Coordinates of C-alpha atoms in Angstrom, one line a residue:
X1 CA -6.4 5.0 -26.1
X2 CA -2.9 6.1 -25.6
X3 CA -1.4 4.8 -22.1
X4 CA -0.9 7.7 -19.4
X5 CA 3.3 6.7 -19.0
X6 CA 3.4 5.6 -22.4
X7 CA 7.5 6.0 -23.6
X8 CA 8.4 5.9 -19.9
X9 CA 11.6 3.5 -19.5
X10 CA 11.9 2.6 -15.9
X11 CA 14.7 0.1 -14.9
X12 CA 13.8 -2.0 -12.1
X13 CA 16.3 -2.5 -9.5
X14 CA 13.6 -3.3 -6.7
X15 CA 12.8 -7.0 -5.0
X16 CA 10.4 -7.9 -2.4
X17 CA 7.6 -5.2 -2.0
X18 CA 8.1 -1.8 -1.7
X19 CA 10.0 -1.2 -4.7
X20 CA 7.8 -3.5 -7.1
X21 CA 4.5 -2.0 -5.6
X22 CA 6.1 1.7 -7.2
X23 CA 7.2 -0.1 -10.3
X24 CA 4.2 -2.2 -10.8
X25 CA 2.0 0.8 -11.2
X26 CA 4.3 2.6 -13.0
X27 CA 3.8 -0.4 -15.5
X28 CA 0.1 -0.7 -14.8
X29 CA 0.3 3.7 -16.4
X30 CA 2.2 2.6 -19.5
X31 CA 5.8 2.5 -18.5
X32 CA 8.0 -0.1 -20.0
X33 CA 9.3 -1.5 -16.8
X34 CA 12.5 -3.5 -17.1
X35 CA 13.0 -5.7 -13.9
X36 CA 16.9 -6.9 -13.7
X37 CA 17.2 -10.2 -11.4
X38 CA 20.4 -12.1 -10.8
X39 CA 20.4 -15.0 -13.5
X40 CA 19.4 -18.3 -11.7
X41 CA 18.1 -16.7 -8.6
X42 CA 15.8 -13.6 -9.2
X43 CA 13.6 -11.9 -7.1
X44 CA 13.6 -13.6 -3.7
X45 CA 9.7 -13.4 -3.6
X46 CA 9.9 -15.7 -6.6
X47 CA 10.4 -18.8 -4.0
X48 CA 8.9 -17.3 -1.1
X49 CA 5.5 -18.8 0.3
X50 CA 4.7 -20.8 -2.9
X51 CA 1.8 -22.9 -2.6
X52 CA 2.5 -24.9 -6.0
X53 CA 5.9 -26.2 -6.0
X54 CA 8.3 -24.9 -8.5
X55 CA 6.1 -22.0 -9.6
X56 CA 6.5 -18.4 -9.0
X57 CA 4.8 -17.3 -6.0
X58 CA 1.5 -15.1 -5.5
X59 CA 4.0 -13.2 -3.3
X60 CA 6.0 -12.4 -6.7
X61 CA 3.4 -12.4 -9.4
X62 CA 0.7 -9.7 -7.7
X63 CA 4.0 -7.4 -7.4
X64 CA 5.4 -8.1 -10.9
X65 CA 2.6 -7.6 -13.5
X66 CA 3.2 -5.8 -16.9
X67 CA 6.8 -6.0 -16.4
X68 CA 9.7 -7.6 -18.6
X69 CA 12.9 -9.3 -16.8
X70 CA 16.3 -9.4 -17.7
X71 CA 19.0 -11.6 -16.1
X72 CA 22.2 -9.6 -15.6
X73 CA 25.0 -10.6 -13.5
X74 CA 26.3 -7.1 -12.1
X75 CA 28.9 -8.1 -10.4
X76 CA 30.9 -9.2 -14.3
X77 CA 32.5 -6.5 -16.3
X78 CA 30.2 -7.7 -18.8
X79 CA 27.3 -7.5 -16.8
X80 CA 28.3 -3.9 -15.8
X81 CA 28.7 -3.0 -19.8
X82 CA 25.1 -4.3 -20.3
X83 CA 24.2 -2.2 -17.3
X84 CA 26.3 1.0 -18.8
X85 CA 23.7 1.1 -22.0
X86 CA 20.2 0.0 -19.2
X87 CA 20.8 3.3 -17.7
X88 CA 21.6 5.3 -21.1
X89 CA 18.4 3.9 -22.6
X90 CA 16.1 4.6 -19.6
X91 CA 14.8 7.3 -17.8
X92 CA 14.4 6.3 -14.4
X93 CA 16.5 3.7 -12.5
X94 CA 14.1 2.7 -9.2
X95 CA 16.0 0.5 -6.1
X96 CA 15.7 -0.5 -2.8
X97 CA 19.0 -2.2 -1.7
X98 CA 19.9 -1.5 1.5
X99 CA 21.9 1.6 2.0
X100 CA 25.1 2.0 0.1
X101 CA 24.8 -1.2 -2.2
X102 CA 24.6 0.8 -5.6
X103 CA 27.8 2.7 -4.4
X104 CA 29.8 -0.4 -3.9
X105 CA 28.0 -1.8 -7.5
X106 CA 30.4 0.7 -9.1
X107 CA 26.9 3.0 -10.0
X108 CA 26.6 5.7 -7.5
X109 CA 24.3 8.9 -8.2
X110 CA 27.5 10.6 -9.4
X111 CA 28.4 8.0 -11.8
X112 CA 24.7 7.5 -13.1
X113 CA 24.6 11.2 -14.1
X114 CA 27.8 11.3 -16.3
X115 CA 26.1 8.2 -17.9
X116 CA 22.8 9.8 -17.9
X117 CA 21.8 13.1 -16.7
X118 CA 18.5 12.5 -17.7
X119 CA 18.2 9.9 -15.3
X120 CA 15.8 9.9 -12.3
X121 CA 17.3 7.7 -9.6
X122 CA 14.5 6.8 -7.1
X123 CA 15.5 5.0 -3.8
X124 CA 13.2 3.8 -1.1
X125 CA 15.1 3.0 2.5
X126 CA 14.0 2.7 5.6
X127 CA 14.9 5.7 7.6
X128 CA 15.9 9.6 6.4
X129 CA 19.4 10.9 7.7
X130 CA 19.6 10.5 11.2
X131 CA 20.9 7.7 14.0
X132 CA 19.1 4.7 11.7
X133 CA 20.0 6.2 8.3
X134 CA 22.0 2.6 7.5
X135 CA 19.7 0.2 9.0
X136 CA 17.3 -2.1 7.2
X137 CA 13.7 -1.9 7.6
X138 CA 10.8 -4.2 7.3
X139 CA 7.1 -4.1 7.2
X140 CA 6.3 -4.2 10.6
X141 CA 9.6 -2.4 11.9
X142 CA 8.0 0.4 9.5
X143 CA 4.9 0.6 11.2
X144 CA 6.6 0.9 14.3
X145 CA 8.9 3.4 14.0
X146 CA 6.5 5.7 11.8
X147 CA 4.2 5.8 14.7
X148 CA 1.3 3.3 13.6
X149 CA 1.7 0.2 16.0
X150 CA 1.9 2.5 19.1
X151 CA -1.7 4.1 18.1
X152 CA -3.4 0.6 17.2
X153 CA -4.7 -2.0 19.0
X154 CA -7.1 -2.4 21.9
X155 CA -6.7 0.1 24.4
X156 CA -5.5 -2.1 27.3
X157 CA -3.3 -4.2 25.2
X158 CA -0.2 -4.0 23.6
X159 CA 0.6 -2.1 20.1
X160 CA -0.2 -3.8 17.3
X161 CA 0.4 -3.6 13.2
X162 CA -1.9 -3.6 10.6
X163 CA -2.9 -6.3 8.2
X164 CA -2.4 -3.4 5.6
X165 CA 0.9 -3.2 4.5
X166 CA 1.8 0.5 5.0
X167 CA 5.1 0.5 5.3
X168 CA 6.3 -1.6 2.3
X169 CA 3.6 -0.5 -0.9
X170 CA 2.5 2.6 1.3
X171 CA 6.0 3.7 0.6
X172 CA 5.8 1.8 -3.1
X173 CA 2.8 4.9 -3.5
X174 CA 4.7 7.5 -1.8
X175 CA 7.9 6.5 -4.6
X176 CA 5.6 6.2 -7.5
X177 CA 4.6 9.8 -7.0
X178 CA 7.5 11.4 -6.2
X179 CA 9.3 9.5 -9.6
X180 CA 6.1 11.0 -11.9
X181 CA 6.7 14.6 -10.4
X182 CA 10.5 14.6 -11.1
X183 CA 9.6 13.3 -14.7
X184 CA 7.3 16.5 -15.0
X185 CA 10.2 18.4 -13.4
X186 CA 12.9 17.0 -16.2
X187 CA 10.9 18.1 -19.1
X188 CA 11.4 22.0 -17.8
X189 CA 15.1 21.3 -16.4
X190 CA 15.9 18.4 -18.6
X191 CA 17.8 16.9 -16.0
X192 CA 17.0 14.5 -13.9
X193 CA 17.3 14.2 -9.9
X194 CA 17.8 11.8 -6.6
X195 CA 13.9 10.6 -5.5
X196 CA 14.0 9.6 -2.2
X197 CA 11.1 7.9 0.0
X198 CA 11.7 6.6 3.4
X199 CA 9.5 3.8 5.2
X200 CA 9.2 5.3 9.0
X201 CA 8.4 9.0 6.3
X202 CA 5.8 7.1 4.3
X203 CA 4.2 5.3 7.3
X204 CA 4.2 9.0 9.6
X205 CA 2.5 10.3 6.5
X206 CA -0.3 7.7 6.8
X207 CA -0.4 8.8 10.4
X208 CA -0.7 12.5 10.7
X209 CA -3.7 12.1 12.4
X210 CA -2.4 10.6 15.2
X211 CA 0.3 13.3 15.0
X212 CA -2.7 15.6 15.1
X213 CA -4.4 14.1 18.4
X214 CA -0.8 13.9 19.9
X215 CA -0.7 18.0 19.8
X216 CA -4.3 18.0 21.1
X217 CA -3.2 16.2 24.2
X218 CA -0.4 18.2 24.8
X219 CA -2.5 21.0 24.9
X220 CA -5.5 19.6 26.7
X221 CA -4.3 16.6 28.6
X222 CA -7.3 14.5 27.2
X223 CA -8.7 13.5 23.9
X224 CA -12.7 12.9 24.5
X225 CA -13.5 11.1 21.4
X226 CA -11.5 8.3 22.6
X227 CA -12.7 5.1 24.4
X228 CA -10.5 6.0 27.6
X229 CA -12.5 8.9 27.8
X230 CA -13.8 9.9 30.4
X231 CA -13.2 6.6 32.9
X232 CA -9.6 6.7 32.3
X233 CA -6.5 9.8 32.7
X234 CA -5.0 10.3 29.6
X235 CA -0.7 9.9 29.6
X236 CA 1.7 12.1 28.2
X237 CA 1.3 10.3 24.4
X238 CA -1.5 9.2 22.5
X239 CA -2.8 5.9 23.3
X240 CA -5.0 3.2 21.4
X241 CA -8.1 3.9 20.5
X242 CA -9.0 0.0 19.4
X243 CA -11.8 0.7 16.9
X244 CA -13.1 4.7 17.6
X245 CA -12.6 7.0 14.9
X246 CA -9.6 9.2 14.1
X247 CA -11.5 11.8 12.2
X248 CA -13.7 13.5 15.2
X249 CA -17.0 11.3 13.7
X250 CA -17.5 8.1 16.9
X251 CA -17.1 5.0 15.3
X252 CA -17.4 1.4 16.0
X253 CA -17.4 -2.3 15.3
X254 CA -20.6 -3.8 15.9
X255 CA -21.6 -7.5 16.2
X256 CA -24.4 -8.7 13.5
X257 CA -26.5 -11.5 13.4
X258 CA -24.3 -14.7 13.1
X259 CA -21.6 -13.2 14.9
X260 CA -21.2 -16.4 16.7
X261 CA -20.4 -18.4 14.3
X262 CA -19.0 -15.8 11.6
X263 CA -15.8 -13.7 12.6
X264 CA -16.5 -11.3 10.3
X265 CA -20.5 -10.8 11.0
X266 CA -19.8 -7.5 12.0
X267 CA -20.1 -3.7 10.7
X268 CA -18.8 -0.2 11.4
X269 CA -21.3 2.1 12.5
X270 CA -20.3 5.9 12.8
X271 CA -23.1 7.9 15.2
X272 CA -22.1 11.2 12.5
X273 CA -24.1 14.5 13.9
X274 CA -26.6 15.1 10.7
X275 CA -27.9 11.6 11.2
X276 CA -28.3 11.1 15.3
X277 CA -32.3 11.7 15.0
X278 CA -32.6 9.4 12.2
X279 CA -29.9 6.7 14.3
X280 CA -32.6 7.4 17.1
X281 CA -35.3 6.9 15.7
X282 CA -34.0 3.4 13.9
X283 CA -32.7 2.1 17.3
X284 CA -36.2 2.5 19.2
X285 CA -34.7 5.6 21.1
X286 CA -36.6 8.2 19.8
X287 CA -36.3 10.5 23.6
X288 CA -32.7 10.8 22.5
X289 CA -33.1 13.4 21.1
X290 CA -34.0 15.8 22.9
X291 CA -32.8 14.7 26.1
X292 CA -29.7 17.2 26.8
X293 CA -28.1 14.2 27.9
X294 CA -27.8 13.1 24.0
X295 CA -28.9 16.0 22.0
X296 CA -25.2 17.3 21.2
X297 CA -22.0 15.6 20.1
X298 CA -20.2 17.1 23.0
X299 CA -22.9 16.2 25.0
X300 CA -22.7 12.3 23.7
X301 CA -18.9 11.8 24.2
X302 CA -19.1 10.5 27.9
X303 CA -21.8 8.0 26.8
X304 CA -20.4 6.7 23.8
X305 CA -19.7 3.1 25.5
X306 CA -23.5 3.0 26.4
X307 CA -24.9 4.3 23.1
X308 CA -22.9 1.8 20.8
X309 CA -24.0 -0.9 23.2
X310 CA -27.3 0.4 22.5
X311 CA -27.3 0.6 19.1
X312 CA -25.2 -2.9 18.7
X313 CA -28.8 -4.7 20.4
X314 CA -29.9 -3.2 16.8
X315 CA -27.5 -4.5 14.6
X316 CA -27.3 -7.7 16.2
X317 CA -30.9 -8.9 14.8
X318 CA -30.1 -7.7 11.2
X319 CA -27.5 -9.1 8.8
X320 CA -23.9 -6.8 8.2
X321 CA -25.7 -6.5 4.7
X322 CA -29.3 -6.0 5.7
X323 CA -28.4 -3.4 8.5
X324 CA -26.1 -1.5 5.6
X325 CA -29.3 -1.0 3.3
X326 CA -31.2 0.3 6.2
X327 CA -28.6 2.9 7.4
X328 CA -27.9 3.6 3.8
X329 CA -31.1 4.7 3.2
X330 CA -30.8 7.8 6.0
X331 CA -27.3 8.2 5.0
X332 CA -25.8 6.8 7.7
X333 CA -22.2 6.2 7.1
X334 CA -21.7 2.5 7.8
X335 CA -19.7 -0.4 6.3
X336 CA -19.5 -4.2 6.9
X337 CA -16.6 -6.2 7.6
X338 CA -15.9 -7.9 4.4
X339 CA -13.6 -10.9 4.5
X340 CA -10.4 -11.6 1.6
X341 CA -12.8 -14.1 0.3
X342 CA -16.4 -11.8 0.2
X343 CA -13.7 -9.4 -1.7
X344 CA -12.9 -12.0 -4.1
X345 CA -16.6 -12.5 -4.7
X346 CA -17.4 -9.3 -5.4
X347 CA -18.9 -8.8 -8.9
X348 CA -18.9 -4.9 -8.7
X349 CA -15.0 -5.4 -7.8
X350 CA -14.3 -7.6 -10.9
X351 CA -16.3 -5.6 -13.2
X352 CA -14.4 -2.0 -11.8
X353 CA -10.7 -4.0 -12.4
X354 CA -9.8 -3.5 -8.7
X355 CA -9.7 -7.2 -8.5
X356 CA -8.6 -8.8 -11.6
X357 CA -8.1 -12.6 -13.1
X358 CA -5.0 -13.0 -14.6
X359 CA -3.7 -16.5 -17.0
X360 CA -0.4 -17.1 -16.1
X361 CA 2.0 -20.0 -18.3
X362 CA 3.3 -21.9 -15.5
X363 CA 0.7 -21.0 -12.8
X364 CA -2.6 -20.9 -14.6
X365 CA -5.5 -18.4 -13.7
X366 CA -5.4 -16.4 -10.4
X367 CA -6.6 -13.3 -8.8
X368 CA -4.7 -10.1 -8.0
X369 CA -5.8 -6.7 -7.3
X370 CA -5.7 -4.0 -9.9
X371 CA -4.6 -0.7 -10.7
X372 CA -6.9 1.2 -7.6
X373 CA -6.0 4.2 -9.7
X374 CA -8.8 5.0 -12.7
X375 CA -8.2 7.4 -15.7
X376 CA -10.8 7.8 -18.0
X377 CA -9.0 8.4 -20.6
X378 CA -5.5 5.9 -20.1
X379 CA -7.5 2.5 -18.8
X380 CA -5.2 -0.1 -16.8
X381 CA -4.4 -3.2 -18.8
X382 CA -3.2 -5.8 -16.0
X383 CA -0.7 -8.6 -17.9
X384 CA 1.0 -11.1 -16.3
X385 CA 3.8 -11.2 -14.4
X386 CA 7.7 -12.3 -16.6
X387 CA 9.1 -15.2 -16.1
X388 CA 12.9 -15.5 -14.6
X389 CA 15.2 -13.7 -17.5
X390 CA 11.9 -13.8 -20.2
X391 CA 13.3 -11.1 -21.7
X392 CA 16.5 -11.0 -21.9
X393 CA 17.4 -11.6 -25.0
X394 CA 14.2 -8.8 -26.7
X395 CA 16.1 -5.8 -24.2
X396 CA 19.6 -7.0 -25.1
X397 CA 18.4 -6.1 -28.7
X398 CA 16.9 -3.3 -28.2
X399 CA 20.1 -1.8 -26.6
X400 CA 22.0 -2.8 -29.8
X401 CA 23.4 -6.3 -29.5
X402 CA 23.8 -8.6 -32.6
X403 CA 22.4 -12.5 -31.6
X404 CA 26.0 -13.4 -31.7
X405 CA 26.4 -10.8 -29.0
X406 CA 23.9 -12.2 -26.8
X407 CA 24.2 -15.9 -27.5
X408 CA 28.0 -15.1 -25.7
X409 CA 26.8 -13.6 -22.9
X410 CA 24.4 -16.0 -22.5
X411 CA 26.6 -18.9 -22.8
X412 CA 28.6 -16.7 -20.2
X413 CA 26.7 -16.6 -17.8
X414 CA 26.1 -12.7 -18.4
X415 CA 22.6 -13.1 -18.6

């Protein structure tokens, strides 16, 4: 079966994380990604946090699969040749340089469109135009600024960021899309455009709940799903929740049996409406249900604290797995707090390809997680990660240079 981007050039200006999370699964679709690295050097994540020395990194490899790399020193009127003909033979050109860097390459969006105008030039940065426009943005200052840390954390404590990256491959995600619906756009225009996608953007995007509950406060002064509620007045923004629910369903994480010992003997228990009888009648608390003081979700909300409590006494003589069976069996929405290594365990992940073993030359076998993304038609292949400048000389040729050609530019330090 045919690949879903199959014939899709991409050039890969992108290092770290954001950017390679869009291009990766790009490549993971079909798309022949082309990663350009500065010869010697490369991708910083190459070196970064590598636990076998002289070896590229997890860091780079789980960013970088299905990819080709090319060497090219831009900065050489050579180099900028060889980087005339990249952007005539592909159709997108993806980068996340901090602002202004392509402009003072020589390549700004001007100049790429009287080389191309088929090109799609997709930029992630970290803010939109406004006061921060030119500032650079990582990870955590993402989660910051796009309203996440100020809505996580326990509610007495300060704001916290997620172990999910959602500001570096959320906004990956948020690129990848936006580059696929200007291709679609191209083939009625036939021209290409400017893709933009900015981290504290991608990160509010992940957040509109919380934007959501803010306009509910404003307009009732309290939120009563949340754990404040009802011991505690509600400020002018909304707080931390710790571990209730942002979608109107109570939520918590409870303690399991081994809890002492196990930081992760735990599960998340949601007390959802269609199920309270059944909840009741698991727990031992059977007069629950008719008592008015329980009988309705409205009714609940002041006793949430108590009923979790409750219902943890449950949980806590039952395994995260064993209590999951139970609940699942009245539909009970629950989940247990699986550890990085219970998700590399999982069989049913391995055998879905959203965790995948990969061989790699230098490195040897590892895990990574696959494409998250399934088409039934265009399955997800997941190869290995290039080497530094592996393909240099294969892309050189397939924009037209003779061997002699490349040999020089080679031996000039070109590529």
């Amino acid at each position: 079966m045919s690949k879903a981007l199959e014939g899709v050039k991409i050039l890969d200006f992108t290092h770290v994380q954001s950017g390679p999370t869009c291009t990766q699964l790009l490549a993971w679709f079909g798309a022949d990604v082309i990663k350009v690295e500065r010869p010697g050097e490369g991708d910083a994540t190459r070196g970064q946090l590598r636990d076998i020395p002289d070896v590229d990194s997890l860091y780079f490899t789980m960013l970088n699969h299905n990819k080709r790399s090319i060497t090219l020193n831009t900065k050489s009127n050579k180099g900028k040749d060889v980087l005339v003909k990249l952007i005539q033979h592909c159709d997108v050109l993806v980068e996340n340089f901090a602002p202004g860097a392509l402009d003072r390459m020589g390549f700004s969006w001007e100049r790429i469109q009287e080389i191309n105008p088929r090109m799609i030039l997709a930029s992630i940065k970290g803010f939109g135009p406004g006061p921060y426009v030119d500032c650079k943005v990582y990870e955590n200052v993402a989660q910051c600024t796009g309203g996440a840390a100020s809505t996580t954390g326990d509610p007495n404590g300060i704001p916290m960021v997620t172990g999910a990256q959602i500001g570096d491959s959320g906004t990956g995600l948020h690129l990848a899309l936006g580059i696929v619906t200007a291709l679609f756009h191209r083939e009625k225009s036939g021209r290409g455009q400017r893709v933009t996608a900015a981290m504290q953007d991608a990160v509010l995007n992940l957040c509109r709940v919380k934007l959501r509950d803010q306009q509910r406060l404003d307009r009732t002064q309290v939120l009563k799903e949340y754990p404040q509620y009802p011991e505690i007045e509600f400020g002018d923004a909304v707080p931390r929740a710790g571990n209730a629910s942002g979608g109107g369903q109570p939520g918590a994480i409870l303690k399991c049996k081994g809890w002492q010992k196990d930081p992760n003997a735990y599960i998340y228990f949601i007390t959802q409406a269609a199920v309270w009888s059944d909840i009741c009648k698991i727990i031992g608390e059977e007069g629950w249900i008719t008592n008015p003081s329980y009988a309705t979700p409205e009714a609940r909300l002041p006793h949430l604290k108590m009923i979790f409590a409750r219902i943890e006494e449950w949980t806590k003589t039952k395994t995260k797995f064993e209590a999951m069976d139970i609940l699942n069996e009245f539909d009970i929405p629950c989940g247990p707090i699986l550890s990085m290594k219970e998700i590399s365990d999982d069989k049913s992940l391995r055998a879905t390809g959203t965790v995948v073993e990969v061989d790699h030359p230098t490195r040897g076998k590892y895990l990574t997680v696959g494409n998250p993304i399934k088409l039934s038609d265009s399955p997800t292949e997941v190869t290995r990660s290039p080497l530094l400048g592996e393909h240099s000389g294969e892309i050189l040729s397939i924009l037209g240079y003779s061997a002699t050609e490349i040999a020089q530019l080679k031996g000039e330090r070109v590529v």
